Amino acid sequence: MSIATTWWRRRRGKDPLDEADDPLPMDSQEQEEMVKSFEKKHVQQSLLWRRVFAGLLFSYAGFMIYCVFNQAWFPWELRFHAYFMEEMHPGMPILFDLVAVVACLLAVKGLLQKSSSSKKFFWYSSYVSLLVAVFWIVYMLSLPRFRWDVVWLPLAPLGGAALCLYVDHLLSESLEDINKLKTYMYNYKAL
């Protein structure tokens, strides 16, 4: 062992999971404690990340509700809605924005629900977001000039739903790894 490794160990302290230099295998109780600590960390991290992404989507839904009220009270005042003044009825952006809010709220419900059926809400959110994206893209293509500054209108709800599917997939994959680790536990008997 080099001097640098010893210095780093001394400096960062003894890590309870750092047993690389320990030639003895872990006994059953140590293995169970390690798996339980992994499960506890997973529950904490899962809750944290689900709340973070739910908060982001909920904030976006709040912004879209603001856009709905603004379009209802002051039609075509928002620049990203004003581009479509010639192509659509003033109620259409309200409808599209409300459908985007529904898509975001479905994804939030899927993130915050603890059951195994929460994945269906991500798929519902994806389908609704796809519908919103198709509507906005049809009207964007009818503009005389394509506006890149409104690309977020069709893509934001769809991206939010896809991101929630990805986060849920990563969290379930890490839980599968912990469960796999549980099955790999071995019995060690000291000589």
Short mmCIF file of C-alpha atoms in Angstrom, two decimals:
data_model
loop_
_atom_site.label_atom_id
_atom_site.label_comp_id
_atom_site.label_asym_id
_atom_site.label_seq_id
_atom_site.Cartn_x
_atom_site.Cartn_y
_atom_site.Cartn_z
CA MET A 1 0.00 0.00 0.00
CA SER A 2 1.44 3.35 -0.99
CA ILE A 3 1.85 6.41 1.20
CA ALA A 4 -0.74 8.35 -0.82
CA THR A 5 -3.38 5.65 -0.27
CA THR A 6 -2.69 5.63 3.45
CA TRP A 7 -2.86 9.42 3.58
CA TRP A 8 -6.18 9.50 1.72
CA ARG A 9 -7.62 6.82 4.02
CA ARG A 10 -6.50 8.73 7.07
CA ARG A 11 -7.78 12.01 5.64
CA ARG A 12 -11.24 10.86 4.56
CA GLY A 13 -11.78 8.56 7.50
CA LYS A 14 -12.70 4.91 7.59
CA ASP A 15 -15.51 4.11 5.21
CA PRO A 16 -17.68 1.26 6.59
CA LEU A 17 -18.24 -0.09 3.07
CA ASP A 18 -14.56 0.13 2.09
CA GLU A 19 -13.35 -3.37 2.78
CA ALA A 20 -11.05 -3.76 -0.22
CA ASP A 21 -8.00 -4.46 1.94
CA ASP A 22 -9.85 -6.86 4.23
CA PRO A 23 -8.94 -10.42 3.20
CA LEU A 24 -11.79 -11.96 5.23
CA PRO A 25 -15.21 -12.30 3.61
CA MET A 26 -18.18 -10.66 5.28
CA ASP A 27 -20.38 -12.76 7.50
CA SER A 28 -24.15 -13.02 6.99
CA GLN A 29 -25.02 -10.30 9.48
CA GLU A 30 -22.64 -7.80 7.84
CA GLN A 31 -24.09 -8.64 4.45
CA GLU A 32 -27.65 -8.13 5.69
CA GLU A 33 -26.68 -4.80 7.26
CA MET A 34 -25.09 -3.65 4.01
CA VAL A 35 -28.13 -4.65 1.95
CA LYS A 36 -30.45 -2.93 4.43
CA SER A 37 -28.35 0.23 4.23
CA PHE A 38 -28.54 0.08 0.42
CA GLU A 39 -32.32 -0.35 0.61
CA LYS A 40 -32.65 2.56 3.02
CA LYS A 41 -30.50 4.79 0.80
CA HIS A 42 -32.51 3.76 -2.24
CA VAL A 43 -35.79 4.68 -0.57
CA GLN A 44 -34.37 8.09 0.43
CA GLN A 45 -32.87 8.81 -3.00
CA SER A 46 -35.96 7.58 -4.82
CA LEU A 47 -38.21 9.85 -2.77
CA LEU A 48 -35.87 12.80 -3.28
CA TRP A 49 -35.59 12.44 -7.07
CA ARG A 50 -39.28 11.73 -7.54
CA ARG A 51 -40.10 14.89 -5.59
CA VAL A 52 -37.56 16.96 -7.53
CA PHE A 53 -38.95 15.96 -10.92
CA ALA A 54 -42.54 16.21 -9.69
CA GLY A 55 -41.76 19.73 -8.49
CA LEU A 56 -40.29 20.68 -11.87
CA LEU A 57 -43.31 19.35 -13.74
CA PHE A 58 -45.70 20.94 -11.28
CA SER A 59 -43.93 24.28 -11.78
CA TYR A 60 -44.27 23.93 -15.55
CA ALA A 61 -47.97 23.10 -15.12
CA GLY A 62 -48.35 26.23 -12.98
CA PHE A 63 -46.70 28.29 -15.72
CA MET A 64 -49.05 26.83 -18.30
CA ILE A 65 -52.05 27.68 -16.10
CA TYR A 66 -50.75 31.25 -15.96
CA CYS A 67 -50.57 31.20 -19.78
CA VAL A 68 -54.16 29.94 -19.96
CA PHE A 69 -55.44 32.79 -17.79
CA ASN A 70 -53.35 35.33 -19.65
CA GLN A 71 -54.67 34.12 -23.00
CA ALA A 72 -58.24 34.18 -21.68
CA TRP A 73 -58.05 37.71 -20.24
CA PHE A 74 -55.62 39.32 -22.72
CA PRO A 75 -55.76 37.33 -25.97
CA TRP A 76 -52.54 37.14 -27.96
CA GLU A 77 -50.53 39.21 -25.48
CA LEU A 78 -47.97 36.49 -24.84
CA ARG A 79 -45.43 36.48 -27.64
CA PHE A 80 -45.35 32.70 -28.09
CA HIS A 81 -49.13 32.67 -28.48
CA ALA A 82 -49.18 35.80 -30.65
CA TYR A 83 -47.28 34.02 -33.43
CA PHE A 84 -50.42 31.94 -34.04
CA MET A 85 -52.86 34.86 -34.11
CA GLU A 86 -53.60 34.45 -37.83
CA GLU A 87 -53.73 30.66 -37.85
CA MET A 88 -56.03 29.74 -34.96
CA HIS A 89 -58.98 30.76 -32.86
CA PRO A 90 -58.09 32.48 -29.52
CA GLY A 91 -59.46 29.49 -27.60
CA MET A 92 -57.12 26.98 -29.21
CA PRO A 93 -53.97 27.95 -27.25
CA ILE A 94 -56.05 27.72 -24.09
CA LEU A 95 -57.13 24.21 -25.01
CA PHE A 96 -53.60 23.11 -25.93
CA ASP A 97 -52.16 24.56 -22.74
CA LEU A 98 -54.81 22.88 -20.60
CA VAL A 99 -54.10 19.53 -22.25
CA ALA A 100 -50.39 20.11 -21.52
CA VAL A 101 -51.30 20.76 -17.87
CA VAL A 102 -53.21 17.48 -17.77
CA ALA A 103 -50.20 15.67 -19.23
CA CYS A 104 -47.91 17.18 -16.58
CA LEU A 105 -50.29 16.35 -13.75
CA LEU A 106 -50.55 12.74 -14.93
CA ALA A 107 -46.75 12.48 -14.84
CA VAL A 108 -46.67 14.08 -11.36
CA LYS A 109 -49.27 11.57 -10.15
CA GLY A 110 -47.15 8.74 -11.55
CA LEU A 111 -44.04 10.08 -9.80
CA LEU A 112 -45.68 10.51 -6.42
CA GLN A 113 -47.73 7.32 -6.40
CA LYS A 114 -46.04 4.46 -4.58
CA SER A 115 -47.73 1.52 -6.30
CA SER A 116 -46.37 -0.60 -9.10
CA SER A 117 -49.14 0.63 -11.40
CA SER A 118 -47.75 4.17 -11.39
CA LYS A 119 -46.00 3.49 -14.69
CA LYS A 120 -49.35 3.60 -16.47
CA PHE A 121 -49.65 7.29 -15.57
CA PHE A 122 -46.32 7.96 -17.30
CA TRP A 123 -47.64 6.30 -20.43
CA TYR A 124 -50.92 8.22 -20.22
CA SER A 125 -48.90 11.40 -19.84
CA SER A 126 -46.80 10.44 -22.86
CA TYR A 127 -49.86 9.87 -25.04
CA VAL A 128 -51.49 13.14 -23.99
CA SER A 129 -48.18 14.97 -24.50
CA LEU A 130 -47.86 13.42 -27.95
CA LEU A 131 -51.31 14.74 -28.78
CA VAL A 132 -50.29 18.24 -27.65
CA ALA A 133 -47.08 18.00 -29.66
CA VAL A 134 -48.93 17.02 -32.82
CA PHE A 135 -51.41 19.90 -32.42
CA TRP A 136 -48.70 22.50 -31.86
CA ILE A 137 -46.47 21.18 -34.65
CA VAL A 138 -49.34 21.28 -37.15
CA TYR A 139 -49.93 24.94 -36.36
CA MET A 140 -46.20 25.71 -36.24
CA LEU A 141 -45.79 24.32 -39.74
CA SER A 142 -48.62 26.52 -40.98
CA LEU A 143 -46.73 29.67 -39.93
CA PRO A 144 -45.19 31.66 -42.79
CA ARG A 145 -41.81 31.24 -41.15
CA PHE A 146 -40.81 28.50 -38.72
CA ARG A 147 -40.25 29.94 -35.24
CA TRP A 148 -37.55 28.16 -33.25
CA ASP A 149 -38.35 30.11 -30.10
CA VAL A 150 -41.68 28.26 -29.70
CA VAL A 151 -40.33 24.75 -30.16
CA TRP A 152 -40.70 24.24 -26.42
CA LEU A 153 -44.51 24.37 -26.72
CA PRO A 154 -44.79 20.92 -28.31
CA LEU A 155 -41.63 19.44 -26.83
CA ALA A 156 -41.78 20.45 -23.14
CA PRO A 157 -44.72 18.22 -22.06
CA LEU A 158 -43.42 15.35 -24.18
CA GLY A 159 -39.91 15.77 -22.78
CA GLY A 160 -41.28 15.91 -19.24
CA ALA A 161 -43.18 12.66 -19.71
CA ALA A 162 -40.14 10.99 -21.28
CA LEU A 163 -37.91 12.23 -18.47
CA CYS A 164 -40.31 10.81 -15.88
CA LEU A 165 -40.30 7.46 -17.66
CA TYR A 166 -36.50 7.53 -17.65
CA VAL A 167 -36.24 8.45 -13.95
CA ASP A 168 -38.72 5.74 -13.02
CA HIS A 169 -36.77 3.24 -15.11
CA LEU A 170 -33.47 4.17 -13.42
CA LEU A 171 -34.96 3.93 -9.94
CA SER A 172 -36.59 0.57 -10.62
CA GLU A 173 -33.34 -0.70 -12.15
CA SER A 174 -31.39 0.25 -9.03
CA LEU A 175 -34.01 -1.50 -6.88
CA GLU A 176 -33.59 -4.61 -9.04
CA ASP A 177 -29.84 -4.43 -8.47
CA ILE A 178 -30.39 -4.29 -4.71
CA ASN A 179 -32.76 -7.26 -4.90
CA LYS A 180 -30.19 -9.11 -7.00
CA LEU A 181 -27.57 -8.34 -4.35
CA LYS A 182 -29.90 -9.86 -1.76
CA THR A 183 -30.00 -13.10 -3.71
CA TYR A 184 -26.21 -13.14 -4.02
CA MET A 185 -25.67 -13.10 -0.25
CA TYR A 186 -23.61 -16.03 0.87
CA ASN A 187 -23.10 -17.76 4.18
CA TYR A 188 -19.66 -17.41 5.65
CA LYS A 189 -18.55 -19.62 8.49
CA ALA A 190 -15.33 -18.82 10.25
CA LEU A 191 -12.86 -21.67 10.54
#
